[in-house]
Amino acid sequence: MHHSDMHDRATVDVVLALFADGVSTDEIARRVGVSPSTVRRWCRAPRSGPDSDGSRRDRCPICHAVGLDDAEYAYLLGQYLGDGHIVEGRRGVASLSVFCADDWPGVRAEVERAMCAVMPTSSVSSVRRAGCREVKSYSTHWTCLFP
Ligand SMILES: [Zn+2]
């Protein structure tokens, strides 16, 4: 079935979130429980972005005092308060989830865009649920933005 795929994707997301936060690949391997070579392979894949000049760190508006897209943040906050939650993982990586009903297909794209705008270094994935999609993003900094 697809369950193992979803787990693998979540594991990759956690690894990338830790890597973006500056955790060493050996430390990530120890925390997540996969081999260091696997961690390095996942983290080597280049990410497209306006500033992919070696700086892959999370740019958290709270911790790093970088600019925040106020409009997208306000939108995402509304969605989060309405139909979302944050799960703090044991590895220090939080996942932000917003549930987007299938009845409103445009909302999912807006939520994905808002997550990307607010935390550009984190990838956004989505998981099919009954009657909706769970849009998810992993970062060590979601709990800074949504206390
Ligand atoms: Zn932060």
PDB file of N, CA, C and O in Angstrom, residues 73-87 95-99 111 142-143 145-147:
ATOM      1  N   TYR A  73       1.417  35.366   5.663  1.00  0.00           N
ATOM      2  CA  TYR A  73       1.404  34.888   7.050  1.00  0.00           C
ATOM      3  C   TYR A  73       0.009  35.036   7.653  1.00  0.00           C
ATOM      4  O   TYR A  73      -0.492  34.125   8.321  1.00  0.00           O
ATOM      5  N   ALA A  74      -0.628  36.175   7.406  1.00  0.00           N
ATOM      6  CA  ALA A  74      -1.969  36.409   7.938  1.00  0.00           C
ATOM      7  C   ALA A  74      -2.951  35.383   7.376  1.00  0.00           C
ATOM      8  O   ALA A  74      -3.803  34.842   8.094  1.00  0.00           O
ATOM      9  N   TYR A  75      -2.802  35.108   6.081  1.00  0.00           N
ATOM     10  CA  TYR A  75      -3.672  34.109   5.453  1.00  0.00           C
ATOM     11  C   TYR A  75      -3.446  32.730   6.081  1.00  0.00           C
ATOM     12  O   TYR A  75      -4.395  32.030   6.451  1.00  0.00           O
ATOM     13  N   LEU A  76      -2.170  32.364   6.208  1.00  0.00           N
ATOM     14  CA  LEU A  76      -1.837  31.041   6.745  1.00  0.00           C
ATOM     15  C   LEU A  76      -2.285  30.925   8.208  1.00  0.00           C
ATOM     16  O   LEU A  76      -2.783  29.872   8.626  1.00  0.00           O
ATOM     17  N   LEU A  77      -2.130  31.997   8.964  1.00  0.00           N
ATOM     18  CA  LEU A  77      -2.574  31.991  10.358  1.00  0.00           C
ATOM     19  C   LEU A  77      -4.080  31.737  10.443  1.00  0.00           C
ATOM     20  O   LEU A  77      -4.547  30.955  11.274  1.00  0.00           O
ATOM     21  N   GLY A  78      -4.820  32.383   9.556  1.00  0.00           N
ATOM     22  CA  GLY A  78      -6.267  32.174   9.535  1.00  0.00           C
ATOM     23  C   GLY A  78      -6.629  30.733   9.232  1.00  0.00           C
ATOM     24  O   GLY A  78      -7.506  30.139   9.877  1.00  0.00           O
ATOM     25  N   GLN A  79      -5.949  30.146   8.254  1.00  0.00           N
ATOM     26  CA  GLN A  79      -6.201  28.748   7.900  1.00  0.00           C
ATOM     27  C   GLN A  79      -5.808  27.810   9.042  1.00  0.00           C
ATOM     28  O   GLN A  79      -6.497  26.833   9.336  1.00  0.00           O
ATOM     29  N   TYR A  80      -4.686  28.140   9.667  1.00  0.00           N
ATOM     30  CA  TYR A  80      -4.191  27.317  10.780  1.00  0.00           C
ATOM     31  C   TYR A  80      -5.172  27.343  11.954  1.00  0.00           C
ATOM     32  O   TYR A  80      -5.491  26.314  12.538  1.00  0.00           O
ATOM     33  N   LEU A  81      -5.664  28.538  12.268  1.00  0.00           N
ATOM     34  CA  LEU A  81      -6.615  28.648  13.378  1.00  0.00           C
ATOM     35  C   LEU A  81      -7.942  27.998  13.024  1.00  0.00           C
ATOM     36  O   LEU A  81      -8.635  27.460  13.889  1.00  0.00           O
ATOM     37  N   GLY A  82      -8.298  28.037  11.743  1.00  0.00           N
ATOM     38  CA  GLY A  82      -9.575  27.484  11.326  1.00  0.00           C
ATOM     39  C   GLY A  82      -9.559  25.971  11.210  1.00  0.00           C
ATOM     40  O   GLY A  82     -10.450  25.289  11.710  1.00  0.00           O
ATOM     41  N   ASP A  83      -8.534  25.435  10.549  1.00  0.00           N
ATOM     42  CA  ASP A  83      -8.560  24.001  10.259  1.00  0.00           C
ATOM     43  C   ASP A  83      -7.156  23.421  10.181  1.00  0.00           C
ATOM     44  O   ASP A  83      -6.845  22.644   9.282  1.00  0.00           O
ATOM     45  N   GLY A  84      -6.323  23.805  11.118  1.00  0.00           N
ATOM     46  CA  GLY A  84      -4.960  23.295  11.068  1.00  0.00           C
ATOM     47  C   GLY A  84      -4.435  22.947  12.443  1.00  0.00           C
ATOM     48  O   GLY A  84      -5.091  23.169  13.453  1.00  0.00           O
ATOM     49  N   HIS A  85      -3.236  22.374  12.456  1.00  0.00           N
ATOM     50  CA  HIS A  85      -2.573  22.111  13.721  1.00  0.00           C
ATOM     51  C   HIS A  85      -1.077  21.957  13.494  1.00  0.00           C
ATOM     52  O   HIS A  85      -0.619  21.781  12.369  1.00  0.00           O
ATOM     53  N   ILE A  86      -0.344  22.039  14.584  1.00  0.00           N
ATOM     54  CA  ILE A  86       1.097  21.806  14.541  1.00  0.00           C
ATOM     55  C   ILE A  86       1.398  20.623  15.437  1.00  0.00           C
ATOM     56  O   ILE A  86       0.887  20.545  16.559  1.00  0.00           O
ATOM     57  N   VAL A  87       2.191  19.701  14.918  1.00  0.00           N
ATOM     58  CA  VAL A  87       2.633  18.560  15.711  1.00  0.00           C
ATOM     59  C   VAL A  87       4.129  18.709  15.920  1.00  0.00           C
ATOM     60  O   VAL A  87       4.890  18.823  14.963  1.00  0.00           O
ATOM     61  N   SER A  95       5.674  19.759  12.349  1.00  0.00           N
ATOM     62  CA  SER A  95       4.967  19.748  11.078  1.00  0.00           C
ATOM     63  C   SER A  95       3.719  20.598  11.210  1.00  0.00           C
ATOM     64  O   SER A  95       2.956  20.459  12.173  1.00  0.00           O
ATOM     65  N   LEU A  96       3.559  21.502  10.267  1.00  0.00           N
ATOM     66  CA  LEU A  96       2.359  22.324  10.201  1.00  0.00           C
ATOM     67  C   LEU A  96       1.405  21.674   9.211  1.00  0.00           C
ATOM     68  O   LEU A  96       1.797  21.376   8.081  1.00  0.00           O
ATOM     69  N   SER A  97       0.183  21.419   9.633  1.00  0.00           N
ATOM     70  CA  SER A  97      -0.815  20.812   8.759  1.00  0.00           C
ATOM     71  C   SER A  97      -2.031  21.710   8.665  1.00  0.00           C
ATOM     72  O   SER A  97      -2.480  22.265   9.671  1.00  0.00           O
ATOM     73  N   VAL A  98      -2.542  21.874   7.458  1.00  0.00           N
ATOM     74  CA  VAL A  98      -3.822  22.543   7.258  1.00  0.00           C
ATOM     75  C   VAL A  98      -4.679  21.610   6.419  1.00  0.00           C
ATOM     76  O   VAL A  98      -4.215  21.073   5.407  1.00  0.00           O
ATOM     77  N   PHE A  99      -5.910  21.394   6.845  1.00  0.00           N
ATOM     78  CA  PHE A  99      -6.804  20.485   6.128  1.00  0.00           C
ATOM     79  C   PHE A  99      -7.675  21.281   5.161  1.00  0.00           C
ATOM     80  O   PHE A  99      -8.381  22.203   5.563  1.00  0.00           O
ATOM     81  N   VAL A 111      -3.070  27.668   0.232  1.00  0.00           N
ATOM     82  CA  VAL A 111      -2.374  27.272   1.457  1.00  0.00           C
ATOM     83  C   VAL A 111      -0.938  26.857   1.132  1.00  0.00           C
ATOM     84  O   VAL A 111       0.010  27.233   1.822  1.00  0.00           O
ATOM     85  N   TRP A 142       8.239  26.282  12.768  1.00  0.00           N
ATOM     86  CA  TRP A 142       6.806  26.572  12.742  1.00  0.00           C
ATOM     87  C   TRP A 142       6.298  26.985  14.114  1.00  0.00           C
ATOM     88  O   TRP A 142       5.380  27.795  14.236  1.00  0.00           O
ATOM     89  N   THR A 143       6.895  26.421  15.153  1.00  0.00           N
ATOM     90  CA  THR A 143       6.437  26.763  16.502  1.00  0.00           C
ATOM     91  C   THR A 143       6.851  28.186  16.890  1.00  0.00           C
ATOM     92  O   THR A 143       6.284  28.755  17.824  1.00  0.00           O
ATOM     93  N   LEU A 145       6.555  30.700  14.693  1.00  0.00           N
ATOM     94  CA  LEU A 145       5.577  31.539  13.994  1.00  0.00           C
ATOM     95  C   LEU A 145       4.166  31.329  14.511  1.00  0.00           C
ATOM     96  O   LEU A 145       3.342  32.236  14.460  1.00  0.00           O
ATOM     97  N   PHE A 146       3.890  30.116  14.953  1.00  0.00           N
ATOM     98  CA  PHE A 146       2.560  29.800  15.466  1.00  0.00           C
ATOM     99  C   PHE A 146       2.699  29.228  16.879  1.00  0.00           C
ATOM    100  O   PHE A 146       2.627  28.022  17.060  1.00  0.00           O
ATOM    101  N   PRO A 147       2.935  30.095  17.849  1.00  0.00           N
ATOM    102  CA  PRO A 147       3.207  29.616  19.212  1.00  0.00           C
ATOM    103  C   PRO A 147       1.984  28.937  19.835  1.00  0.00           C
ATOM    104  O   PRO A 147       0.875  29.286  19.516  1.00  0.00           O
TER     105      PRO A 147
END
